[in-house]
XYZ file of N, CA and C in Angstrom:
843
model
N -44.485 -20.189 -19.834
C -42.849 -20.174 -20.436
C -42.970 -19.953 -21.306
N -42.465 -19.433 -22.658
C -41.459 -19.777 -23.801
C -40.883 -20.576 -24.149
N -40.960 -20.952 -25.362
C -39.883 -22.328 -25.609
C -38.433 -22.268 -25.125
N -37.913 -21.109 -26.038
C -36.679 -20.678 -25.515
C -36.547 -21.017 -24.045
N -37.436 -20.368 -23.188
C -37.290 -20.113 -21.711
C -37.294 -21.278 -21.413
N -38.455 -22.356 -21.901
C -37.968 -23.341 -21.553
C -36.673 -24.971 -21.893
N -36.365 -24.477 -22.944
C -35.547 -24.968 -23.637
C -34.009 -24.764 -22.547
N -33.925 -23.507 -21.842
C -32.750 -23.277 -21.313
C -33.284 -23.773 -19.536
N -34.239 -23.715 -19.260
C -34.338 -24.593 -18.123
C -34.084 -26.109 -18.197
N -34.690 -26.739 -18.988
C -34.079 -28.183 -19.789
C -32.852 -28.378 -19.507
N -32.012 -27.098 -20.229
C -30.161 -27.621 -20.284
C -29.705 -27.343 -18.656
N -30.396 -26.402 -18.258
C -30.010 -26.011 -16.649
C -29.993 -27.445 -15.942
N -31.543 -28.181 -15.983
C -31.133 -28.932 -15.136
C -30.327 -30.586 -15.944
N -30.016 -30.492 -17.023
C -29.449 -31.475 -17.609
C -28.022 -31.689 -17.235
N -27.648 -30.419 -16.379
C -26.338 -30.551 -15.441
C -25.995 -31.607 -14.674
N -27.165 -31.978 -14.325
C -27.596 -33.047 -13.078
C -28.251 -34.285 -14.374
N -28.829 -34.295 -15.036
C -29.564 -35.238 -15.535
C -28.918 -35.632 -17.187
N -29.825 -35.502 -17.910
C -29.171 -35.296 -19.372
C -29.047 -34.583 -20.129
N -28.023 -34.606 -21.216
C -27.683 -33.651 -22.013
C -28.070 -32.833 -22.721
N -28.205 -31.713 -23.042
C -29.229 -30.921 -24.211
C -28.479 -31.150 -25.704
N -29.642 -31.124 -26.448
C -28.914 -31.899 -27.635
C -28.570 -30.297 -28.241
N -28.447 -31.074 -29.807
C -27.784 -29.476 -30.278
C -28.337 -28.581 -30.591
N -29.884 -28.434 -31.125
C -30.695 -27.794 -31.728
C -31.333 -26.999 -30.476
N -31.153 -27.310 -29.275
C -31.889 -26.331 -28.193
C -30.140 -25.902 -27.766
N -29.155 -26.577 -27.745
C -28.208 -25.440 -26.858
C -27.881 -24.273 -27.984
N -27.747 -24.533 -29.361
C -27.698 -23.324 -30.465
C -29.281 -22.397 -30.430
N -30.377 -22.965 -29.933
C -31.643 -21.593 -29.572
C -31.114 -20.632 -28.041
N -30.502 -21.637 -27.125
C -30.281 -20.989 -25.887
C -28.628 -20.273 -26.220
N -28.003 -20.510 -27.218
C -27.104 -19.258 -27.651
C -27.400 -18.444 -27.644
N -28.366 -18.438 -28.948
C -28.758 -17.042 -29.569
C -29.272 -16.516 -28.761
N -30.486 -16.809 -27.944
C -31.148 -15.782 -26.819
C -30.153 -15.388 -26.264
N -28.381 -15.768 -25.493
C -28.046 -15.189 -24.811
C -27.267 -13.802 -25.734
N -27.314 -14.018 -26.501
C -26.740 -13.193 -27.691
C -27.791 -12.060 -28.432
N -29.357 -12.263 -27.562
C -30.015 -11.372 -27.951
C -30.420 -10.547 -26.264
N -30.181 -11.192 -25.715
C -30.241 -10.516 -24.088
C -28.712 -9.915 -24.183
N -27.806 -10.037 -24.288
C -26.681 -9.215 -24.039
C -26.557 -8.052 -25.033
N -27.434 -8.470 -25.999
C -27.259 -7.117 -27.188
C -28.441 -6.046 -26.823
N -29.431 -6.649 -26.185
C -30.280 -5.613 -25.522
C -30.136 -4.753 -24.220
N -28.762 -5.789 -23.473
C -28.346 -5.018 -22.188
C -27.070 -3.957 -22.885
N -26.661 -4.409 -23.727
C -26.079 -3.300 -24.587
C -26.793 -2.103 -24.620
N -27.948 -2.228 -25.250
C -28.103 -1.352 -25.537
C -28.909 -0.222 -23.953
N -29.373 -0.872 -23.162
C -29.420 -0.477 -22.015
C -28.436 0.263 -21.437
N -27.649 -0.100 -21.081
C -26.372 1.065 -21.059
C -25.607 1.979 -21.747
N -25.463 1.791 -22.954
C -25.770 2.752 -23.423
C -26.955 3.991 -23.656
N -28.115 3.660 -23.264
C -29.291 4.219 -22.953
C -29.122 5.427 -21.635
N -28.733 4.624 -20.435
C -28.357 4.834 -19.383
C -27.062 5.793 -19.293
N -26.116 5.728 -19.995
C -24.889 6.414 -19.908
C -25.493 7.871 -20.814
N -26.376 7.545 -22.073
C -26.425 8.998 -22.827
C -27.583 9.681 -21.712
N -28.663 9.128 -21.088
C -29.297 10.049 -19.742
C -28.456 10.652 -19.202
N -27.189 10.118 -18.472
C -26.412 10.810 -17.478
C -25.619 11.329 -18.141
N -25.199 11.650 -19.180
C -24.540 12.400 -19.565
C -25.145 13.387 -20.094
N -26.551 13.729 -20.535
C -27.575 14.633 -20.700
C -28.484 14.130 -19.748
N -28.014 14.814 -18.332
C -29.022 14.341 -17.384
C -29.990 15.675 -17.526
N -29.877 16.933 -17.908
C -30.661 17.840 -17.862
C -31.632 18.112 -19.151
N -31.387 17.053 -19.978
C -32.477 17.008 -20.948
C -33.271 15.850 -21.186
N -34.529 16.303 -21.957
C -35.475 14.876 -22.287
C -35.079 14.161 -23.045
N -35.489 12.691 -22.722
C -35.271 11.733 -23.363
C -36.739 11.034 -23.640
N -36.693 10.419 -24.737
C -38.267 9.731 -25.033
C -38.599 9.072 -24.350
N -38.629 8.195 -23.029
C -39.375 7.097 -22.457
C -39.166 7.972 -21.220
N -39.267 9.307 -20.969
C -38.962 10.176 -19.778
C -40.606 9.948 -19.456
N -40.984 9.993 -18.229
C -42.175 9.568 -17.592
C -42.450 11.510 -17.200
N -43.358 11.825 -18.133
C -43.685 13.198 -18.193
C -45.324 13.254 -18.026
N -45.445 14.193 -17.004
C -47.063 14.410 -16.365
C -47.715 15.481 -17.456
N -49.133 15.019 -18.003
C -50.324 15.911 -18.911
C -51.279 16.279 -18.156
N -51.921 17.325 -18.973
C -53.570 17.727 -18.730
C -53.527 18.008 -17.206
N -54.284 17.409 -16.455
C -54.803 17.843 -15.187
C -54.127 17.643 -14.174
N -52.810 16.350 -14.108
C -51.644 15.944 -13.642
C -50.731 17.296 -13.589
N -50.571 17.819 -14.830
C -49.618 18.766 -15.177
C -49.841 19.990 -14.302
N -51.071 20.583 -14.566
C -51.952 21.845 -13.807
C -51.461 21.426 -12.568
N -51.419 20.385 -11.906
C -51.866 19.807 -10.119
C -50.736 19.821 -9.639
N -49.630 19.960 -10.395
C -47.693 19.882 -10.298
C -47.819 21.298 -9.919
N -48.261 22.544 -11.195
C -47.856 23.520 -11.312
C -48.627 24.220 -10.005
N -49.878 23.557 -9.595
C -50.619 24.418 -8.407
C -49.853 23.908 -7.331
N -49.038 22.965 -7.147
C -48.787 22.418 -5.842
C -47.276 23.264 -5.751
N -46.822 23.182 -6.514
C -45.307 23.847 -6.424
C -45.721 25.639 -6.283
N -46.583 26.156 -6.778
C -46.885 27.073 -6.486
C -46.995 27.672 -5.408
N -48.323 26.743 -4.512
C -48.486 26.598 -3.406
C -47.468 26.411 -1.859
N -46.613 25.779 -1.991
C -45.465 24.949 -0.991
C -44.208 26.371 -1.673
N -44.175 27.085 -2.934
C -43.239 27.990 -2.515
C -43.930 29.476 -1.809
N -45.355 29.340 -1.598
C -45.602 30.513 -0.445
C -45.767 30.017 0.439
N -45.841 28.513 1.294
C -45.279 28.071 2.324
C -44.093 28.507 2.756
N -43.083 28.281 1.542
C -41.337 28.502 1.963
C -41.601 30.066 2.700
N -42.278 30.871 1.609
C -42.282 32.604 1.837
C -42.846 32.935 3.043
N -43.489 32.219 3.737
C -44.526 32.307 4.685
C -43.668 31.989 5.984
N -43.009 31.260 5.821
C -42.116 30.626 7.466
C -40.889 30.721 7.442
N -40.451 31.393 6.041
C -38.983 31.484 6.252
C -37.920 30.688 5.867
N -37.174 31.227 4.866
C -36.153 29.789 4.173
C -35.576 29.058 5.125
N -35.069 29.196 6.443
C -34.352 28.095 7.067
C -35.306 27.400 7.908
N -36.612 28.374 8.442
C -37.647 26.982 8.950
C -38.127 26.019 8.263
N -38.440 26.287 6.323
C -38.961 25.616 5.893
C -38.197 24.245 5.898
N -37.185 24.173 6.132
C -36.275 22.905 5.786
C -37.051 21.608 6.576
N -37.437 22.089 7.474
C -38.017 21.246 8.752
C -39.544 20.802 8.756
N -40.154 21.860 8.145
C -41.634 21.592 7.665
C -42.235 20.513 7.313
N -42.790 20.029 7.943
C -43.491 18.681 7.346
C -45.148 19.335 6.529
N -45.340 17.575 6.318
C -46.617 17.560 5.269
C -47.964 18.415 5.497
N -47.910 17.564 7.105
C -49.418 17.936 8.158
C -49.165 19.826 8.574
N -47.785 20.155 8.758
C -47.825 21.874 8.880
C -47.917 22.498 7.833
N -47.525 22.027 6.651
C -47.478 22.724 5.084
C -49.082 22.879 5.062
N -50.117 21.893 5.551
C -51.261 21.707 4.763
C -51.931 22.898 5.848
N -51.359 22.830 7.284
C -51.927 23.518 8.588
C -51.670 25.055 7.919
N -50.240 25.481 7.816
C -50.344 26.896 7.526
C -51.170 26.959 6.080
N -51.435 26.452 5.256
C -52.284 26.411 4.338
C -53.497 27.267 4.548
N -54.042 26.315 5.529
C -55.852 27.090 6.682
C -55.113 28.157 6.929
N -53.943 28.375 7.755
C -53.870 29.594 8.006
C -53.888 30.734 7.643
N -53.326 31.015 6.881
C -52.350 31.635 5.867
C -53.033 32.297 4.804
N -53.828 33.169 4.483
C -55.321 33.551 3.045
C -53.867 33.308 2.067
N -52.333 34.253 2.056
C -51.622 34.569 1.348
C -50.753 32.935 0.599
N -51.174 32.119 1.393
C -50.783 30.307 1.293
C -52.108 29.828 0.369
N -53.154 29.969 1.181
C -54.218 29.201 0.616
C -54.104 27.970 1.174
N -55.395 27.278 1.592
C -55.683 26.185 1.453
C -55.607 24.920 0.279
N -54.332 23.837 0.701
C -54.100 22.727 0.118
C -56.098 22.151 -0.607
N -56.060 22.100 -1.557
C -57.005 20.811 -2.122
C -56.918 19.352 -1.856
N -58.122 19.078 -1.696
C -57.871 17.483 -1.494
C -57.581 16.881 -2.866
N -57.552 17.407 -3.746
C -56.848 16.738 -4.859
C -55.595 17.236 -5.261
N -54.704 18.492 -5.138
C -53.585 18.818 -4.333
C -53.208 17.964 -3.326
N -53.763 17.587 -2.533
C -53.332 16.429 -1.315
C -53.384 15.263 -2.011
N -54.034 14.688 -2.823
C -54.033 13.787 -3.434
C -52.513 13.484 -3.963
N -52.210 14.408 -5.254
C -51.453 14.555 -5.658
C -50.134 14.558 -5.139
N -49.608 15.564 -4.217
C -48.917 15.047 -3.411
C -48.647 13.501 -2.599
N -49.758 12.918 -2.074
C -49.148 11.815 -1.731
C -49.144 10.436 -2.663
N -49.451 11.176 -3.711
C -49.419 9.685 -5.175
C -47.818 9.722 -5.497
N -47.614 11.342 -5.650
C -45.848 11.313 -6.357
C -44.546 10.938 -5.171
N -45.507 11.142 -3.443
C -44.557 10.399 -2.466
C -44.487 9.007 -2.632
N -45.508 8.157 -3.080
C -45.346 6.950 -3.010
C -45.611 6.128 -4.535
N -44.814 7.195 -5.349
C -44.381 6.476 -6.208
C -43.676 5.628 -6.426
N -43.445 4.408 -7.239
C -42.298 3.620 -7.931
C -41.066 4.766 -8.710
N -40.047 5.460 -8.052
C -38.804 6.327 -8.542
C -38.366 4.817 -9.477
N -38.408 4.113 -9.713
C -37.775 3.227 -10.698
C -38.227 3.160 -11.964
N -39.664 4.001 -11.689
C -40.594 3.950 -13.140
C -39.606 5.120 -13.647
N -39.116 6.355 -12.802
C -39.228 7.439 -13.358
C -37.494 7.051 -14.077
N -36.806 6.497 -13.249
C -35.023 5.896 -13.775
C -34.249 6.479 -12.996
N -34.899 6.515 -11.436
C -34.275 6.612 -9.909
C -34.356 5.067 -9.671
N -33.002 4.524 -9.145
C -32.655 3.622 -8.116
C -32.226 3.605 -6.792
N -32.333 4.225 -6.584
C -31.645 4.796 -5.076
C -32.620 4.019 -4.153
N -32.391 4.447 -2.635
C -32.940 3.283 -1.860
C -33.861 4.633 -1.358
N -34.805 4.079 -0.668
C -36.089 5.374 -0.265
C -35.916 5.295 1.747
N -35.213 6.008 1.969
C -34.848 6.301 3.908
C -36.276 6.790 4.751
N -37.174 7.504 3.394
C -37.930 8.012 4.495
C -39.415 7.142 3.839
N -39.940 6.372 4.871
C -41.178 5.782 4.013
C -42.406 6.503 4.332
N -42.627 7.384 5.350
C -43.945 8.003 6.227
C -44.057 9.372 4.991
N -45.187 9.781 4.477
C -45.361 10.878 3.553
C -45.525 11.764 4.922
N -45.701 11.741 6.085
C -46.453 12.587 7.242
C -44.917 12.829 8.047
N -43.844 12.542 7.652
C -42.534 12.523 8.441
C -42.482 13.744 8.833
N -41.741 13.957 10.608
C -41.832 15.089 10.843
C -39.884 14.915 11.298
N -39.792 16.468 11.396
C -38.535 16.016 12.000
C -38.253 17.443 13.297
N -37.838 16.950 14.515
C -38.283 17.434 15.370
C -36.724 18.493 16.303
N -36.971 19.610 16.330
C -36.296 20.412 16.327
C -35.051 19.948 17.517
N -35.509 19.063 18.305
C -34.361 18.769 19.056
C -33.204 17.942 18.708
N -33.647 17.073 17.195
C -32.921 16.336 16.555
C -31.963 17.149 15.779
N -31.331 18.182 15.628
C -30.868 19.153 14.478
C -30.699 20.292 15.556
N -29.392 20.657 14.571
C -28.640 21.927 15.092
C -28.496 22.982 13.778
N -29.023 24.300 14.095
C -28.988 25.270 12.811
C -26.964 25.700 12.591
N -26.647 25.911 11.430
C -25.435 26.215 11.569
C -25.369 27.593 11.073
N -24.400 28.388 11.838
C -24.468 29.980 12.252
C -24.458 30.085 10.319
N -24.935 31.381 10.024
C -24.781 31.715 8.861
C -25.150 31.270 7.194
N -25.579 30.120 7.499
C -25.971 29.201 6.886
C -27.430 29.406 5.926
N -28.682 29.107 7.123
C -29.559 29.160 6.900
C -30.008 27.368 6.844
N -28.756 26.802 7.307
C -29.409 25.292 7.174
C -29.274 24.465 8.525
N -29.842 23.457 8.384
C -29.370 22.932 9.939
C -28.632 21.857 9.538
N -28.029 20.681 10.736
C -28.095 19.277 10.491
C -28.139 18.615 11.308
N -28.530 17.113 11.146
C -28.560 15.814 12.363
C -27.680 16.176 13.409
N -27.786 16.173 14.800
C -27.256 16.078 15.707
C -26.515 14.772 15.441
N -25.811 13.973 16.047
C -25.163 12.846 16.468
C -24.004 12.869 15.319
N -23.647 11.907 14.655
C -22.802 11.733 13.781
C -22.387 12.684 12.479
N -23.533 13.100 11.711
C -23.604 13.901 10.719
C -23.121 15.363 11.671
N -23.659 15.877 12.674
C -23.001 17.264 12.965
C -21.266 16.598 13.161
N -21.198 15.377 13.859
C -19.499 15.435 14.471
C -18.732 15.687 13.271
N -19.435 14.709 11.882
C -18.453 15.156 10.355
C -18.499 16.233 10.076
N -19.804 17.040 10.343
C -19.457 18.751 9.522
C -18.565 19.831 10.649
N -18.263 19.166 12.077
C -17.200 19.875 12.427
C -16.030 19.373 12.215
N -15.819 18.129 11.626
C -14.500 17.643 11.851
C -14.026 18.331 9.916
N -14.930 18.631 9.387
C -14.580 19.244 8.030
C -14.452 20.978 8.136
N -15.298 21.275 8.723
C -15.649 23.030 9.295
C -13.956 22.954 10.125
N -13.321 22.220 10.899
C -12.364 22.154 11.243
C -10.689 22.244 10.200
N -11.318 21.371 9.818
C -10.002 20.881 8.840
C -9.810 21.998 7.818
N -11.066 22.826 7.125
C -10.794 23.834 6.025
C -11.429 24.946 6.344
N -11.629 25.354 7.904
C -12.132 26.504 8.561
C -12.703 27.230 7.532
N -12.982 28.411 7.241
C -13.678 29.545 6.489
C -14.145 29.092 5.011
N -13.102 28.454 4.277
C -13.234 27.644 3.123
C -14.321 27.117 2.663
N -14.816 26.450 3.072
C -15.746 25.663 3.229
C -16.990 26.158 3.952
N -18.377 26.041 2.823
C -19.911 26.477 3.688
C -20.451 25.210 3.554
N -21.677 24.927 4.229
C -22.739 24.072 4.444
C -23.962 24.654 3.324
N -23.761 23.703 1.990
C -24.791 24.692 1.246
C -26.380 24.103 1.215
N -26.523 22.962 1.931
C -27.701 22.328 2.047
C -27.517 21.102 3.224
N -28.328 21.333 4.050
C -28.639 20.242 5.001
C -29.858 19.277 5.330
N -30.458 19.701 6.286
C -31.431 18.414 6.785
C -32.844 19.085 5.592
N -33.271 18.235 4.866
C -34.580 18.828 4.439
C -35.691 17.745 4.854
N -36.744 18.083 5.096
C -37.782 17.918 5.242
C -38.877 17.325 4.148
N -39.835 16.520 4.206
C -40.296 15.723 2.969
C -40.460 16.707 2.339
N -41.666 18.143 2.803
C -41.849 19.361 1.911
C -40.676 20.189 1.414
N -39.767 20.266 1.872
C -38.320 20.857 1.010
C -37.884 20.143 0.238
N -37.795 19.061 -0.117
C -37.506 17.829 -1.081
C -38.593 17.769 -2.386
N -39.771 17.816 -1.607
C -41.056 18.355 -2.636
C -41.336 19.208 -3.901
N -40.420 20.647 -3.015
C -40.362 21.790 -3.599
C -39.578 21.536 -4.517
N -38.052 20.755 -4.015
C -37.112 21.184 -4.774
C -37.434 20.137 -6.143
N -38.173 18.829 -5.858
C -38.204 17.949 -7.235
C -38.906 19.011 -7.776
N -40.265 19.092 -7.348
C -41.588 19.756 -8.014
C -41.099 20.784 -9.032
N -40.395 21.993 -8.189
C -39.845 23.062 -9.222
C -38.908 22.460 -10.087
N -38.146 21.652 -10.311
C -37.645 21.145 -11.235
C -38.077 20.298 -12.295
N -39.096 19.806 -12.212
C -40.131 19.421 -12.938
C -40.991 19.968 -13.594
N -41.909 21.068 -13.087
C -42.390 22.253 -13.355
C -41.894 22.934 -14.620
N -40.159 23.269 -14.067
C -39.653 24.228 -14.770
C -38.929 23.629 -16.652
N -39.613 22.305 -16.535
C -39.436 21.385 -17.571
C -40.306 20.442 -17.850
N -41.600 21.548 -17.967
C -43.103 21.061 -18.400
C -43.474 19.642 -17.918
N -43.186 19.496 -16.467
C -43.567 18.146 -16.083
C -42.911 16.889 -16.122
N -41.708 17.129 -16.420
C -40.709 15.684 -16.614
C -40.121 15.084 -15.257
N -40.736 14.325 -14.784
C -40.481 13.782 -13.628
C -39.290 12.980 -13.850
N -39.180 12.854 -14.735
C -37.501 11.603 -15.114
C -36.967 12.593 -14.954
N -37.090 13.480 -15.669
C -35.033 14.824 -15.869
C -35.285 15.181 -14.270
N -36.820 15.322 -13.631
C -36.008 16.052 -12.605
C -35.403 15.103 -11.545
N -35.551 13.823 -11.485
C -35.072 13.069 -10.718
C -33.681 12.469 -11.260
N -33.134 12.496 -12.340
C -31.555 12.696 -12.431
C -30.879 13.739 -11.322
N -31.320 14.538 -11.509
C -30.640 16.107 -10.542
C -31.313 15.987 -8.998
N -31.703 15.591 -8.860
C -32.764 15.667 -7.370
C -33.859 14.225 -6.939
N -33.041 13.898 -5.543
C -34.133 12.280 -5.741
C -35.593 12.956 -5.339
N -36.382 12.008 -5.421
C -38.068 12.228 -5.521
C -38.414 12.138 -4.028
N -38.993 13.099 -3.696
C -39.802 12.746 -2.478
C -39.318 11.121 -1.321
N -39.029 11.709 -0.011
C -38.899 10.014 0.194
C -37.289 9.111 0.019
N -36.942 9.943 -1.255
C -35.377 9.146 -1.566
C -34.144 10.143 -0.971
N -34.314 11.210 -0.570
C -33.216 12.174 -0.422
C -32.612 11.203 1.035
N -31.346 11.615 1.372
C -30.750 11.128 2.414
C -30.692 12.502 3.762
N -30.993 13.620 2.636
C -30.469 14.799 3.428
C -31.979 14.470 4.575
N -33.029 13.697 4.082
C -33.861 13.825 4.837
C -33.280 12.946 6.568
N -32.637 12.169 7.057
C -31.614 11.488 7.526
C -30.680 11.782 7.953
N -29.621 12.150 7.302
C -28.147 12.206 7.590
C -27.215 13.104 6.810
N -27.324 13.236 5.435
C -26.426 13.691 4.676
C -26.752 15.488 4.648
N -25.438 15.840 4.068
C -25.377 17.409 3.450
C -24.556 17.447 2.475
N -24.432 18.503 2.101
C -23.761 19.300 1.013
C -22.909 20.236 0.881
N -21.757 20.553 0.661
C -20.733 21.337 0.733
C -20.620 22.066 -0.361
N -19.519 23.691 0.159
C -19.621 24.294 -1.099
C -17.873 25.022 -0.743
N -17.464 25.901 -1.991
C -16.350 26.869 -1.533
C -17.211 27.830 -1.265
N -16.576 28.645 -0.382
C -16.990 30.070 -0.543
C -17.274 31.086 -1.193
N -18.198 31.500 -1.523
C -17.994 32.828 -2.868
C -17.890 31.992 -3.792
N -18.766 30.971 -4.004
C -18.296 30.286 -5.855
C -19.755 29.948 -6.003
N -21.043 30.455 -5.158
C -22.280 30.438 -5.750
C -22.796 29.190 -6.105
N -23.785 29.696 -7.207
C -24.291 28.315 -8.025
C -23.215 27.103 -8.548
N -21.527 27.809 -8.811
C -20.823 26.572 -9.234
C -20.974 25.598 -8.277
N -20.838 25.586 -6.964
C -20.856 24.521 -6.012
C -21.862 23.617 -6.253
N -22.921 23.952 -7.497
C -24.173 22.415 -7.530
C -23.232 22.062 -9.154
N -22.083 22.266 -9.627
C -21.659 21.699 -10.673
C -20.302 20.960 -10.749
N -20.510 20.318 -11.913
C -19.070 19.700 -11.986
C -17.879 20.579 -11.583
N -17.939 21.932 -11.825
C -16.656 22.966 -11.444
C -16.381 22.601 -9.865
N -17.885 22.407 -9.240
C -17.072 22.267 -7.975
C -15.574 21.591 -7.344
N -15.254 20.336 -8.757
C -14.426 19.631 -8.422
C -13.118 20.552 -8.760
N -13.078 21.621 -9.008
C -11.548 22.709 -9.277
C -11.552 23.371 -7.960
N -12.500 23.297 -7.243
C -11.976 23.817 -6.033
C -10.886 23.489 -4.676
N -10.125 24.473 -3.956
C -9.881 23.821 -3.027
C -10.565 22.971 -2.172
N -11.538 23.450 -1.717
C -12.284 22.633 -1.173
C -12.255 21.593 -1.235
N -12.719 20.903 -2.789
C -13.196 19.336 -3.041
C -11.650 19.038 -3.174
N -10.353 19.436 -3.652
C -9.072 19.277 -3.382
C -8.898 18.849 -1.916
N -9.152 19.446 -1.034
C -8.617 18.788 0.339
C -9.541 17.665 1.375
N -11.101 18.022 1.101
C -11.797 17.153 1.429
C -11.623 15.618 0.853
N -10.945 15.524 -0.473
C -10.572 14.116 -0.736
C -9.527 14.323 -0.186
N -8.247 15.135 0.062
C -7.055 13.814 0.403
C -7.353 14.050 1.672
N -7.983 14.501 2.174
C -8.699 13.673 4.079
C -9.366 12.831 4.213
N -10.306 12.377 2.678
C -10.718 11.266 2.931
C -12.117 11.200 3.007
N -12.644 12.937 3.057
C -13.961 12.638 3.958
C -15.289 12.962 2.515
N -14.626 12.835 1.193
C -15.568 12.590 0.162
C -15.971 11.447 -0.007
N -16.825 10.178 0.808
C -17.244 9.387 1.016
C -18.691 9.507 0.335
N -18.745 9.456 -1.113
C -20.081 10.036 -2.022
C -21.188 9.551 -2.013
N -22.446 10.146 -1.654
C -23.943 9.257 -2.208
C -23.812 9.144 -3.091
N -23.847 10.207 -4.222
C -23.676 9.574 -5.662
C -22.368 9.860 -6.445
N -21.622 8.793 -6.721
C -19.962 9.014 -7.345
C -19.889 9.648 -8.910
N -19.399 9.412 -9.624
C -19.028 9.293 -10.829
C -19.617 8.009 -11.299
N -20.267 8.155 -12.629
C -20.620 6.482 -12.811
C -21.370 5.997 -12.126
N -22.050 6.638 -10.682
C -22.817 5.586 -10.338
C -24.261 4.912 -11.298
N -24.892 3.899 -10.658
C -26.235 3.089 -11.162
C -27.102 3.251 -10.666
N -27.731 4.533 -9.953
C -28.751 5.071 -9.574
C -29.694 6.079 -10.181
N -29.069 6.206 -11.446
C -29.789 7.137 -12.057
C -29.944 8.620 -11.431
N -28.736 9.081 -10.987
C -28.823 10.163 -10.434
C -27.351 11.060 -11.057
N -26.936 11.980 -11.471
C -25.764 12.511 -12.097
C -24.561 12.429 -10.614
N -23.262 12.930 -11.135
C -22.318 13.048 -10.436
C -22.618 14.250 -9.158
N -22.587 13.859 -8.202
C -22.829 14.712 -7.096
C -21.455 14.949 -5.888
N -20.490 15.675 -6.669
C -19.204 15.671 -5.562
C -19.401 16.707 -4.694
N -20.372 16.960 -4.282
C -20.599 18.069 -3.412
C -21.305 17.523 -2.422
N -22.007 16.308 -2.688
C -22.686 15.445 -1.449
C -22.227 14.607 -0.634
N -22.028 14.892 0.562
C -21.373 14.142 1.637
C -22.390 13.106 2.130
N -21.472 12.031 1.906
C -22.472 10.670 2.684
C -22.169 10.765 3.806
N -23.025 10.644 4.959
C -23.130 10.222 6.362
C -23.929 8.948 6.570
N -22.997 7.690 7.165
C -23.213 6.651 7.164
C -24.015 6.635 9.040
N -24.542 6.184 9.121
C -25.447 6.241 10.301
C -25.385 4.849 10.994
C-alpha cells in the first residue's frame, strides 16, 4: 500500500479512533482531486468512443500477424458454413455442428486446430478488456439451440424462442400488423461469431470497434431471448438511429414495448440500439 492510500485508511479508521493530522488530510484531498480528474478523463473518453463507435481509438484491442490471419480464415470458413446450410438454418448452428459441416463439405473445408483454438479463445476472452461491459448469458462455447425451443417467423428467415419471447413478438405484431418486421431473432454462437468477426475483419482486426456495435460471442442476449424489430421497406436504416423516425418506433414507444437492452447513453460499451427489444425471462 502506498503512502497516500495508507493515510487514507488511517483517516477512515480515525472516525472511530483519533482525528487525522492536517498534513494527512491535505494529502487525501489532493488524492481525491487527482482521482476525480482521472474519472472525468475516463468519462470523456467513453463518451467520445460511443459518439464515434465506428471509428478506431488509440487504446482499442487490434489483432496482429498470425491472429489477424486466423481471424480472416475463420470469418471466411464460417461464411462458407452459412452459404452451405442456408441463411435461416445458420441462425441455429452450433460450434460443433459447424466443425462437422466443415469436415463433410469440401466447399467449406475442415476447421484447423489453430482455427478452433482461436475461436475458443475469442469466446472466453474477457470482453471488458475490449471495452464491452455487458453480461454474458451464454457461458458454453458449444451451446446448442434445440429446434423444439424456437419458432420460425414466416417471411423473415428468423426464429424467436418459444414462451415469453414469442408472446412479446405476437403482441407487437398484433399491435402494428404488417408495418413491423422481425429483422433479427435467435442467434446461435456461430451466428454471433460471424457477425462479430465480419465486423472486426473489415476493420483491420479491431475487436474493440466490433464490440461497440456487436456483442462478442457469448454476450448476445439474442442467444436466449431478445430480438430486433424494424420498419417494413426501411432496409439497412432499421439498424441506424434513423429507425427512431419511423412509425414503428413511435408506436412501440407509445405502447411501452421498447424496453431496450442498450438504451441511449448506456454504460455497457455498446452503441444505442433502439431496434433491440429486451425480453426479460
